[in-house]
PDB file of C-alpha atoms in Angstrom:
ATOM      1  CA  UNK N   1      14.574 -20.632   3.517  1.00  0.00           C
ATOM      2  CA  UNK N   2      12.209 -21.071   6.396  1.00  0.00           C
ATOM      3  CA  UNK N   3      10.760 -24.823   6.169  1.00  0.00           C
ATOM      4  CA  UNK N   4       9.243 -24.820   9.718  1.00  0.00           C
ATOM      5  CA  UNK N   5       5.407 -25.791   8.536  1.00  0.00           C
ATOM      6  CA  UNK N   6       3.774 -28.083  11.184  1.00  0.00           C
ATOM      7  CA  UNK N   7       5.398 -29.156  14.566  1.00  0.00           C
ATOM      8  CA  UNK N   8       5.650 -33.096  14.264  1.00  0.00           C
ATOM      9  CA  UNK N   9       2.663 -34.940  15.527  1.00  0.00           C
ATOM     10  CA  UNK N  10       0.724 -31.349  15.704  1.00  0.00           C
ATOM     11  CA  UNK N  11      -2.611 -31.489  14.754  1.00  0.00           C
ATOM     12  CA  UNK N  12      -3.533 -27.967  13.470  1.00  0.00           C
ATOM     13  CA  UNK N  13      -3.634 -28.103  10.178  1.00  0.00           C
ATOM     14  CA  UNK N  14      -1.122 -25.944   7.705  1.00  0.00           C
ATOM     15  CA  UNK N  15      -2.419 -22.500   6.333  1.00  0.00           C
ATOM     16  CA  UNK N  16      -2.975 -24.120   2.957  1.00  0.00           C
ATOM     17  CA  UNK N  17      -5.226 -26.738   3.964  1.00  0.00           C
ATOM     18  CA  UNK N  18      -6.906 -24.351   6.627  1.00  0.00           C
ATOM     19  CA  UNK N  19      -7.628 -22.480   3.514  1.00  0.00           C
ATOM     20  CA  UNK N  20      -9.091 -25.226   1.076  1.00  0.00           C
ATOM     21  CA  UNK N  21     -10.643 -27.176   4.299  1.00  0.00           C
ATOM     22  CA  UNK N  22      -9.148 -30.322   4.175  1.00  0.00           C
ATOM     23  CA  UNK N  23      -7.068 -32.441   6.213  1.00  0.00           C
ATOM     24  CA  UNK N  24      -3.936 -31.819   6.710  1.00  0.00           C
ATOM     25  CA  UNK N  25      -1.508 -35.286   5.669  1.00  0.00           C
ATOM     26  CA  UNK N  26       1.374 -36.247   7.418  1.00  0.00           C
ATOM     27  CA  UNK N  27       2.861 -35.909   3.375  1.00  0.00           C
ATOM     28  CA  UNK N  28       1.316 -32.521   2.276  1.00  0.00           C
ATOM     29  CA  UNK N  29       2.982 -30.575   0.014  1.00  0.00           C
ATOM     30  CA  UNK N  30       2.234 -27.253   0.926  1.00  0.00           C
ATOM     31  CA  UNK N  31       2.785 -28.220   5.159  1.00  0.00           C
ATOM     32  CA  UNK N  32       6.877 -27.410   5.075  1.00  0.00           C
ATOM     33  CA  UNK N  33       5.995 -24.211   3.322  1.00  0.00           C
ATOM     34  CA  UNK N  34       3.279 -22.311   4.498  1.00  0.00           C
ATOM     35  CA  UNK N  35       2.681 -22.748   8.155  1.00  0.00           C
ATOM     36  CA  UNK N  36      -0.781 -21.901   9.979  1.00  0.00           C
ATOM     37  CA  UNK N  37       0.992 -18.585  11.910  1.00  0.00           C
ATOM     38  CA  UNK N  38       1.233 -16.727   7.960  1.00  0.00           C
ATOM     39  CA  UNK N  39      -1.964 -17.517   6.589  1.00  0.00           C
ATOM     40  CA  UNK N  40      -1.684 -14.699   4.275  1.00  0.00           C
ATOM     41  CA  UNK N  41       1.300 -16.019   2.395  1.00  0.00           C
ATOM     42  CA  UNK N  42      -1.210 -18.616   1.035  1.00  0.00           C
ATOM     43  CA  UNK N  43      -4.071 -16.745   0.118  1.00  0.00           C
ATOM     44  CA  UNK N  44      -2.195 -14.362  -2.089  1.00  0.00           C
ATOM     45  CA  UNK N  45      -0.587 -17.456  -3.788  1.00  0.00           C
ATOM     46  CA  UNK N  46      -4.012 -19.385  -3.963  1.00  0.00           C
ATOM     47  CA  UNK N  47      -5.712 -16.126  -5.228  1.00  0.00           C
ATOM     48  CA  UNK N  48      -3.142 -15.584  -8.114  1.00  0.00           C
ATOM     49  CA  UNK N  49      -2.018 -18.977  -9.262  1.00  0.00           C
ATOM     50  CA  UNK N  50      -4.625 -21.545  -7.784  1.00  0.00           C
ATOM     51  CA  UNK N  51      -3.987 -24.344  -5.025  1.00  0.00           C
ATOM     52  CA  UNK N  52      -3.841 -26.479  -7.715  1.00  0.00           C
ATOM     53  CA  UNK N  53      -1.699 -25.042 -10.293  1.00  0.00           C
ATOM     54  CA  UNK N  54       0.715 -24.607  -7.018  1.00  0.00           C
ATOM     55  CA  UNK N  55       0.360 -28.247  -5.529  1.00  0.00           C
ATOM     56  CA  UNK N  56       1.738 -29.556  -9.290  1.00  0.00           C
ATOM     57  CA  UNK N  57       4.648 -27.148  -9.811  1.00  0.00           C
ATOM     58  CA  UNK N  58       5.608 -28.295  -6.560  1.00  0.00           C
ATOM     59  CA  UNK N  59       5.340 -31.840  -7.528  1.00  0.00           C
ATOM     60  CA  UNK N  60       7.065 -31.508 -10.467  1.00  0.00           C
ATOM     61  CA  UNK N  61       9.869 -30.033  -8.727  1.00  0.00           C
ATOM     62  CA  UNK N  62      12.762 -31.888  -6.584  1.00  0.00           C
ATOM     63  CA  UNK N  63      12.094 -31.543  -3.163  1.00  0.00           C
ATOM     64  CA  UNK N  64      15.108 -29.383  -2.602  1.00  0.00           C
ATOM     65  CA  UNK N  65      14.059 -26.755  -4.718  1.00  0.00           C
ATOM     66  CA  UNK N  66      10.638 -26.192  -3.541  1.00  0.00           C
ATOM     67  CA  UNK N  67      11.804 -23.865  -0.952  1.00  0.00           C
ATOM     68  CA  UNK N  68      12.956 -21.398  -3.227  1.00  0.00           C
ATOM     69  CA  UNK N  69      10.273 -22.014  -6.021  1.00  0.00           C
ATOM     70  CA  UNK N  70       7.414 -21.240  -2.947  1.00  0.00           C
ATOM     71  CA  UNK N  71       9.318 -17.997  -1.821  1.00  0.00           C
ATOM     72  CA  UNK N  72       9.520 -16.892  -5.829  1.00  0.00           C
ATOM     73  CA  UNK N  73       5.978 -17.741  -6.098  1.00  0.00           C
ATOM     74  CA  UNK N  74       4.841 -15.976  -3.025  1.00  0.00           C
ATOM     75  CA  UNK N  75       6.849 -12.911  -4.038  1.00  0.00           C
ATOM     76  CA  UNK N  76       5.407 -13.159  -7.778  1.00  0.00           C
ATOM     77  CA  UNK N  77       1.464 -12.893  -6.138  1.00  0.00           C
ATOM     78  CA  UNK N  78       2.086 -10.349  -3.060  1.00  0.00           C
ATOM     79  CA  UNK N  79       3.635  -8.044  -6.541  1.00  0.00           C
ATOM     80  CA  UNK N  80       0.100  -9.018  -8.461  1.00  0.00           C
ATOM     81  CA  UNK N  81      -1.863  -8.629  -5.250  1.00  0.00           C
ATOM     82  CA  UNK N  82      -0.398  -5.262  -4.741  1.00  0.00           C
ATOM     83  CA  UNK N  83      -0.204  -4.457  -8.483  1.00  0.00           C
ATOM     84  CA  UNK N  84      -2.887  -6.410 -10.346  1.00  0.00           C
ATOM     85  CA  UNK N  85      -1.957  -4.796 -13.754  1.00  0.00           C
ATOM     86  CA  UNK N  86       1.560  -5.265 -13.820  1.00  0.00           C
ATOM     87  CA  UNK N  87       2.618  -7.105 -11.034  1.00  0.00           C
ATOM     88  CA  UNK N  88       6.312  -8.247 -10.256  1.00  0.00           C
ATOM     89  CA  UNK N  89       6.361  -7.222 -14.286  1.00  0.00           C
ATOM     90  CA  UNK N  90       6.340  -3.652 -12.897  1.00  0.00           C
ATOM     91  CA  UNK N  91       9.603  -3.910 -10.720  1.00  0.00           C
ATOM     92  CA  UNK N  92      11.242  -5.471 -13.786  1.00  0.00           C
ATOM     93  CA  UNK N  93      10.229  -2.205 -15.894  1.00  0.00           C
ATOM     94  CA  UNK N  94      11.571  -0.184 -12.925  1.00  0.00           C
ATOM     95  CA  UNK N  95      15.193  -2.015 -12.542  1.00  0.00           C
ATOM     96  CA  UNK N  96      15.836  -1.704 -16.573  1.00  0.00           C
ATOM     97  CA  UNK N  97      14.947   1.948 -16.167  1.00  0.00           C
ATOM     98  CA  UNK N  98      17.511   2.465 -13.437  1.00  0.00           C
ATOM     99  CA  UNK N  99      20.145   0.368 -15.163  1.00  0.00           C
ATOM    100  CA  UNK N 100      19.860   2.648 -18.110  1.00  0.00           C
ATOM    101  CA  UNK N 101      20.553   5.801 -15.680  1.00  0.00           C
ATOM    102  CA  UNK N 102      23.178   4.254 -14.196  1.00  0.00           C
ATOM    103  CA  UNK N 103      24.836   3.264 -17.904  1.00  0.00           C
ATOM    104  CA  UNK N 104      24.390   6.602 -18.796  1.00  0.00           C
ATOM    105  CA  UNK N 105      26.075   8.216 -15.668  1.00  0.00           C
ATOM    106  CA  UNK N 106      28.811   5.837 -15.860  1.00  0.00           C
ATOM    107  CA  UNK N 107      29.707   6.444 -19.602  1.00  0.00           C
ATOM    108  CA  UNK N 108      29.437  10.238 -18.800  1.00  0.00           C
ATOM    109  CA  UNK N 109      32.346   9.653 -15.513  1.00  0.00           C
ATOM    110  CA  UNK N 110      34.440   7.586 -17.604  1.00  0.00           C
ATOM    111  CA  UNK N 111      34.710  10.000 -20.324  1.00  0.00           C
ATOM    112  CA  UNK N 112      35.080  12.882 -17.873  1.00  0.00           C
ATOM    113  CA  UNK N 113      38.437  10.345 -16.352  1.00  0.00           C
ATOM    114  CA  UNK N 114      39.418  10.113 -19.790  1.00  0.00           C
ATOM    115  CA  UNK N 115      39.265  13.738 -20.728  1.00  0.00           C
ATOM    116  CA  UNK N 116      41.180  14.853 -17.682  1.00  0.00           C
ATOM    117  CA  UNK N 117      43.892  12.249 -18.169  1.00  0.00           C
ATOM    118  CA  UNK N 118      44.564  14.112 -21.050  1.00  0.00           C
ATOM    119  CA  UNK N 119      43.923  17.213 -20.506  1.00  0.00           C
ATOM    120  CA  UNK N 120      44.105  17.678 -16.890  1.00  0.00           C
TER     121      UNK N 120
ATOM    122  CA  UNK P   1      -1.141  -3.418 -27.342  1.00  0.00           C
ATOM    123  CA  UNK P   2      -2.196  -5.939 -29.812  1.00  0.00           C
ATOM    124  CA  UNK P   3      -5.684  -6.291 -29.274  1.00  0.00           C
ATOM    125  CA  UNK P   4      -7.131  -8.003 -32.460  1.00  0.00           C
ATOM    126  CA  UNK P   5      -8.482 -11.115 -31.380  1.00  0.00           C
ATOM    127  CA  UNK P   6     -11.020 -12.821 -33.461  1.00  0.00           C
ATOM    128  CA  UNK P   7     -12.633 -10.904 -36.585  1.00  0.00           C
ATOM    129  CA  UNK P   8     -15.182  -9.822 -35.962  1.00  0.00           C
ATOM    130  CA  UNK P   9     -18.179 -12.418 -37.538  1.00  0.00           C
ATOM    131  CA  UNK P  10     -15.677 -14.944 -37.365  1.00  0.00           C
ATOM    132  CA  UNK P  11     -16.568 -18.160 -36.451  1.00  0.00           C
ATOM    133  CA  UNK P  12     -13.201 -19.799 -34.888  1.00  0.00           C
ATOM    134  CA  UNK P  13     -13.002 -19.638 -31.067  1.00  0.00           C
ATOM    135  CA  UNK P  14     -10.294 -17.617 -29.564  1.00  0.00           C
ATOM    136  CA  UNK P  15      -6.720 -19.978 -28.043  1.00  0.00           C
ATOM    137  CA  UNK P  16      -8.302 -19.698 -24.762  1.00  0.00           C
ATOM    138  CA  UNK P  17     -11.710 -20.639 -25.569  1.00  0.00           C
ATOM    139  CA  UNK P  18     -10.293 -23.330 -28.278  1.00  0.00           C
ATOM    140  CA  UNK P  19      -8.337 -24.795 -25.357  1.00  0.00           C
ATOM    141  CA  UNK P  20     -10.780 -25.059 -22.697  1.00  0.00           C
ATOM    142  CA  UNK P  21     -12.897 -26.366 -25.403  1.00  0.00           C
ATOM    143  CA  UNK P  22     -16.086 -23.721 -25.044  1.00  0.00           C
ATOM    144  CA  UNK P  23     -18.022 -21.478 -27.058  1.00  0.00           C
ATOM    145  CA  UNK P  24     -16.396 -18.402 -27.756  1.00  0.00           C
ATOM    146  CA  UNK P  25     -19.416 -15.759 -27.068  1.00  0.00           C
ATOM    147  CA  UNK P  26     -19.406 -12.642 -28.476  1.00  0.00           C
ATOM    148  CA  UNK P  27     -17.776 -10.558 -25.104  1.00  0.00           C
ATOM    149  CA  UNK P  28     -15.704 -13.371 -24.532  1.00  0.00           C
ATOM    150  CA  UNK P  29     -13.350 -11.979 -22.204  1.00  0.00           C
ATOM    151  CA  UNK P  30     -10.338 -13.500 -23.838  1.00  0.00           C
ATOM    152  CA  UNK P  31     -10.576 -13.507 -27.559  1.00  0.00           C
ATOM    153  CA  UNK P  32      -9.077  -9.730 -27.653  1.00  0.00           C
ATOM    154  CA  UNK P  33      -5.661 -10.989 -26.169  1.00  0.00           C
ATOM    155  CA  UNK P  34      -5.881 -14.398 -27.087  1.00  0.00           C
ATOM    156  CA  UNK P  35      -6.169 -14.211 -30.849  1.00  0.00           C
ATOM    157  CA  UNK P  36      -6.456 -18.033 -32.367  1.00  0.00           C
ATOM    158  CA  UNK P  37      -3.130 -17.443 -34.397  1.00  0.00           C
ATOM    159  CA  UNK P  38      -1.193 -17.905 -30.818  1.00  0.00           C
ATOM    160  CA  UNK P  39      -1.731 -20.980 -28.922  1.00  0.00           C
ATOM    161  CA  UNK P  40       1.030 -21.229 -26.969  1.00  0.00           C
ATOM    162  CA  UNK P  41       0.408 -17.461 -25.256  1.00  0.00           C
ATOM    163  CA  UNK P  42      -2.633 -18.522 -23.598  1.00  0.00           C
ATOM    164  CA  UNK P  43      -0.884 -22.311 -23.088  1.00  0.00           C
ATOM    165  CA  UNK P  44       1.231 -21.051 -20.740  1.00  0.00           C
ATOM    166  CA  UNK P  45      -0.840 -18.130 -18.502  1.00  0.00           C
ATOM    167  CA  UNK P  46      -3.142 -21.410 -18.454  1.00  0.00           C
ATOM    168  CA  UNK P  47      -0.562 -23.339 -16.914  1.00  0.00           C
ATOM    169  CA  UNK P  48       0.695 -21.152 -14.941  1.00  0.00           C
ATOM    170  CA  UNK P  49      -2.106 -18.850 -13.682  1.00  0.00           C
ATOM    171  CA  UNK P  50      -5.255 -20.933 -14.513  1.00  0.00           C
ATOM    172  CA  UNK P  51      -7.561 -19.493 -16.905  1.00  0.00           C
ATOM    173  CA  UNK P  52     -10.160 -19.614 -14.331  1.00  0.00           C
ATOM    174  CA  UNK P  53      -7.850 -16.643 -12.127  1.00  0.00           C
ATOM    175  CA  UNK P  54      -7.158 -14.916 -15.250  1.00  0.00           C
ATOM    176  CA  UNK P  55     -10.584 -14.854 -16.068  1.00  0.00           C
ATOM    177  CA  UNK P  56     -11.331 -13.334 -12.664  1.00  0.00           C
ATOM    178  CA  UNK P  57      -8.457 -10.976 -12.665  1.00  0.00           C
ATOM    179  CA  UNK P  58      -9.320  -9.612 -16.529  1.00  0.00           C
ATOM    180  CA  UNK P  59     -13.118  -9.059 -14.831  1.00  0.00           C
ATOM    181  CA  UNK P  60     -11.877  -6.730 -11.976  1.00  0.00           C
ATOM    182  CA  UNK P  61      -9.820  -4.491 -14.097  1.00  0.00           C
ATOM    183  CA  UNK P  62     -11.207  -1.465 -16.455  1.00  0.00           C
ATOM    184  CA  UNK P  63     -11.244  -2.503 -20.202  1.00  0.00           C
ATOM    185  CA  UNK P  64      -8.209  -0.116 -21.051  1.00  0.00           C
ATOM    186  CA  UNK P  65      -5.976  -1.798 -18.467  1.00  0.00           C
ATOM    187  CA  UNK P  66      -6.436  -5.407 -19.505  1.00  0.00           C
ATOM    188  CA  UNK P  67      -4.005  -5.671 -22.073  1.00  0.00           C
ATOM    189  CA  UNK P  68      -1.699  -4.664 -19.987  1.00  0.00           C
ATOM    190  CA  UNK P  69      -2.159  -6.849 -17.224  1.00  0.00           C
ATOM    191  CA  UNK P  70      -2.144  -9.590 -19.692  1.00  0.00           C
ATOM    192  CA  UNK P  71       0.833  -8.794 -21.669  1.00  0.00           C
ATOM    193  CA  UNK P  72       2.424  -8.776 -17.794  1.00  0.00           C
ATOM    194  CA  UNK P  73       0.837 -12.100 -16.849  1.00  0.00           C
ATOM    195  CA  UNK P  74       2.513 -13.538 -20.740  1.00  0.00           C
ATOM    196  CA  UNK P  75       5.633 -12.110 -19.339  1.00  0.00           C
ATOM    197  CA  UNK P  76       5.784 -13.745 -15.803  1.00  0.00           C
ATOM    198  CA  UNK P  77       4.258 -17.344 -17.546  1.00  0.00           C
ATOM    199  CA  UNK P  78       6.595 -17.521 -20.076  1.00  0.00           C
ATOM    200  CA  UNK P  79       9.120 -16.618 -17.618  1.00  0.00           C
ATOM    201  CA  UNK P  80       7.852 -19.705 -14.647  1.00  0.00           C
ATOM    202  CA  UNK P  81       7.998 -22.187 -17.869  1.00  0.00           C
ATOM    203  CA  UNK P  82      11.535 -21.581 -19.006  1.00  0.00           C
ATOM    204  CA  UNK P  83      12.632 -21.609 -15.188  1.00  0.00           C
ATOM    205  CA  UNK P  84       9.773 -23.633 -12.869  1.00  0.00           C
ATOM    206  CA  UNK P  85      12.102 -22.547  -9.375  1.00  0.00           C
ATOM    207  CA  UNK P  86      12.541 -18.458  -9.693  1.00  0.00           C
ATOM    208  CA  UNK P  87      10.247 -17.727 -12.863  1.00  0.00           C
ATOM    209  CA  UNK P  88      10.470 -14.070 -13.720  1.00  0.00           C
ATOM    210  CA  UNK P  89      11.659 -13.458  -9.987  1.00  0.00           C
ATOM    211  CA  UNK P  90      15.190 -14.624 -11.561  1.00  0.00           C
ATOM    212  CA  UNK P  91      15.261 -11.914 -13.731  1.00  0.00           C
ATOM    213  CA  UNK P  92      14.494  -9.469 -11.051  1.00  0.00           C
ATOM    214  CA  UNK P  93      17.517 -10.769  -9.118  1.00  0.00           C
ATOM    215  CA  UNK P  94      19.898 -10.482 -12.569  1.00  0.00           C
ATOM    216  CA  UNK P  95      19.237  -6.989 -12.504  1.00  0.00           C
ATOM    217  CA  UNK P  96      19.417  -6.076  -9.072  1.00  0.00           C
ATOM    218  CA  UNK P  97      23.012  -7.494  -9.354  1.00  0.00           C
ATOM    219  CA  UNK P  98      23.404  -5.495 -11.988  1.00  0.00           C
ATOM    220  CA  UNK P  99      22.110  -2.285 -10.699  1.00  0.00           C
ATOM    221  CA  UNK P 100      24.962  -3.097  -7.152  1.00  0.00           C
ATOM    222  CA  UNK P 101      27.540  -3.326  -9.955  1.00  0.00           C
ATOM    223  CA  UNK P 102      26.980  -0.584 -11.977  1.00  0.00           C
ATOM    224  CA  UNK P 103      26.833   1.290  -8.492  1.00  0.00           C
ATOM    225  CA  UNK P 104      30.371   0.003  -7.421  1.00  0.00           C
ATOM    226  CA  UNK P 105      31.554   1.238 -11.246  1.00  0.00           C
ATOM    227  CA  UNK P 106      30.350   4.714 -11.038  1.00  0.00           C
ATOM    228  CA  UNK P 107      31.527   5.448  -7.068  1.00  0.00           C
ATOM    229  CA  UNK P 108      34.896   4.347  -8.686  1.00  0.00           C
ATOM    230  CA  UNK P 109      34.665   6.436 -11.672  1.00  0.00           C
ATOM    231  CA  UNK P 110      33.427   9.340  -9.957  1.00  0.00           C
ATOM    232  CA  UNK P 111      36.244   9.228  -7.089  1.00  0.00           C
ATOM    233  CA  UNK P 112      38.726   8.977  -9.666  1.00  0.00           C
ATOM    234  CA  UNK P 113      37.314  12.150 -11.343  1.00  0.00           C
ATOM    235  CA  UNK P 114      37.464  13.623  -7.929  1.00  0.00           C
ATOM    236  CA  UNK P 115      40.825  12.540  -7.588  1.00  0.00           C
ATOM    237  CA  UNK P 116      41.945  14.155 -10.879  1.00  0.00           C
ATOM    238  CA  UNK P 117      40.129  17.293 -10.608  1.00  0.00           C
ATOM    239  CA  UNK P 118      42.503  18.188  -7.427  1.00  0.00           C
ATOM    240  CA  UNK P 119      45.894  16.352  -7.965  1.00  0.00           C
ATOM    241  CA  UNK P 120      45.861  16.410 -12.237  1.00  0.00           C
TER     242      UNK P 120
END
């Protein structure tokens, strides 16, 4: 999990409050998670779920878990960016689909092992 | 796609619109997936999503698409309640592990059918 954000005692701002226009804090939330080189990871996350809806499920969340919450979050909008009717919904239709083939396959190559155990 | 929403003539407000505490007009964009009888669907996308973004996001899509893409967005808020660090992006990972296992199953299964075809 990248956690770069700001250099210390940098003044540009992270992308998230580049975004929203406000000052960066020494304490921000978003800084150790979206840094001003990917601006786009915050736009798509802002444009889906809100700055603000973001800034208190990261709140609400020990720090060492934010990490991984951000990078499920930011994969959750680039899917509803990309897809805005099903979103990362979609990929979950897709993977059930291909677990079913794959059941299917495998019950038909274990019955095949069976058959010539028996049979040769 | 359950798409009754309020009756029509009815004067309750839709969940969303009883929520946010507004009048629930006519074309209210919400009342045909939010239907008053389920409180807790539009709870969550609210939570999660904002209704202000789903708002937005209903508005860009064609009519015929927007139970879909809200049916998806129930999906992935439900999902970010129950689990506030991978939401639905969880599930996506459960099955991918899946799918790798299933794979590893079948190249066995299929060798071994291989295997029994030549040697009996």
């Amino acid at each position: 999990m990248k956690e770069s954000g700001r250099k210390q005692g940098a003044a540009s701002p992270c992308a998230a409050c580049k975004l929203l226009r406000r000052r960066c804090a020494q304490d921000c939330v978003f800084a150790p998670y979206f840094p001003a080189d990917e601006p786009q990871k915050f736009a798509n996350v802002h444009k889906v779920f809100g700055a603000s809806n973001v800034n208190k499920m990261l709140q609400e969340l020990p720090v060492h878990q934010r990490g991984d919450a951000v990078s499920s979050m930011v994969y959750e909008a680039n899917a509803r960016v990309r897809d805005p009717v099903y979103g990362c919904v979609g990929a979950i239709s897709s993977l059930q689909q291909q677990i079913d083939a794959l059941q299917t396959q495998l019950a038909l190559a274990q019955a095949e092992v069976v058959h010539l155990r028996q049979f040769g």
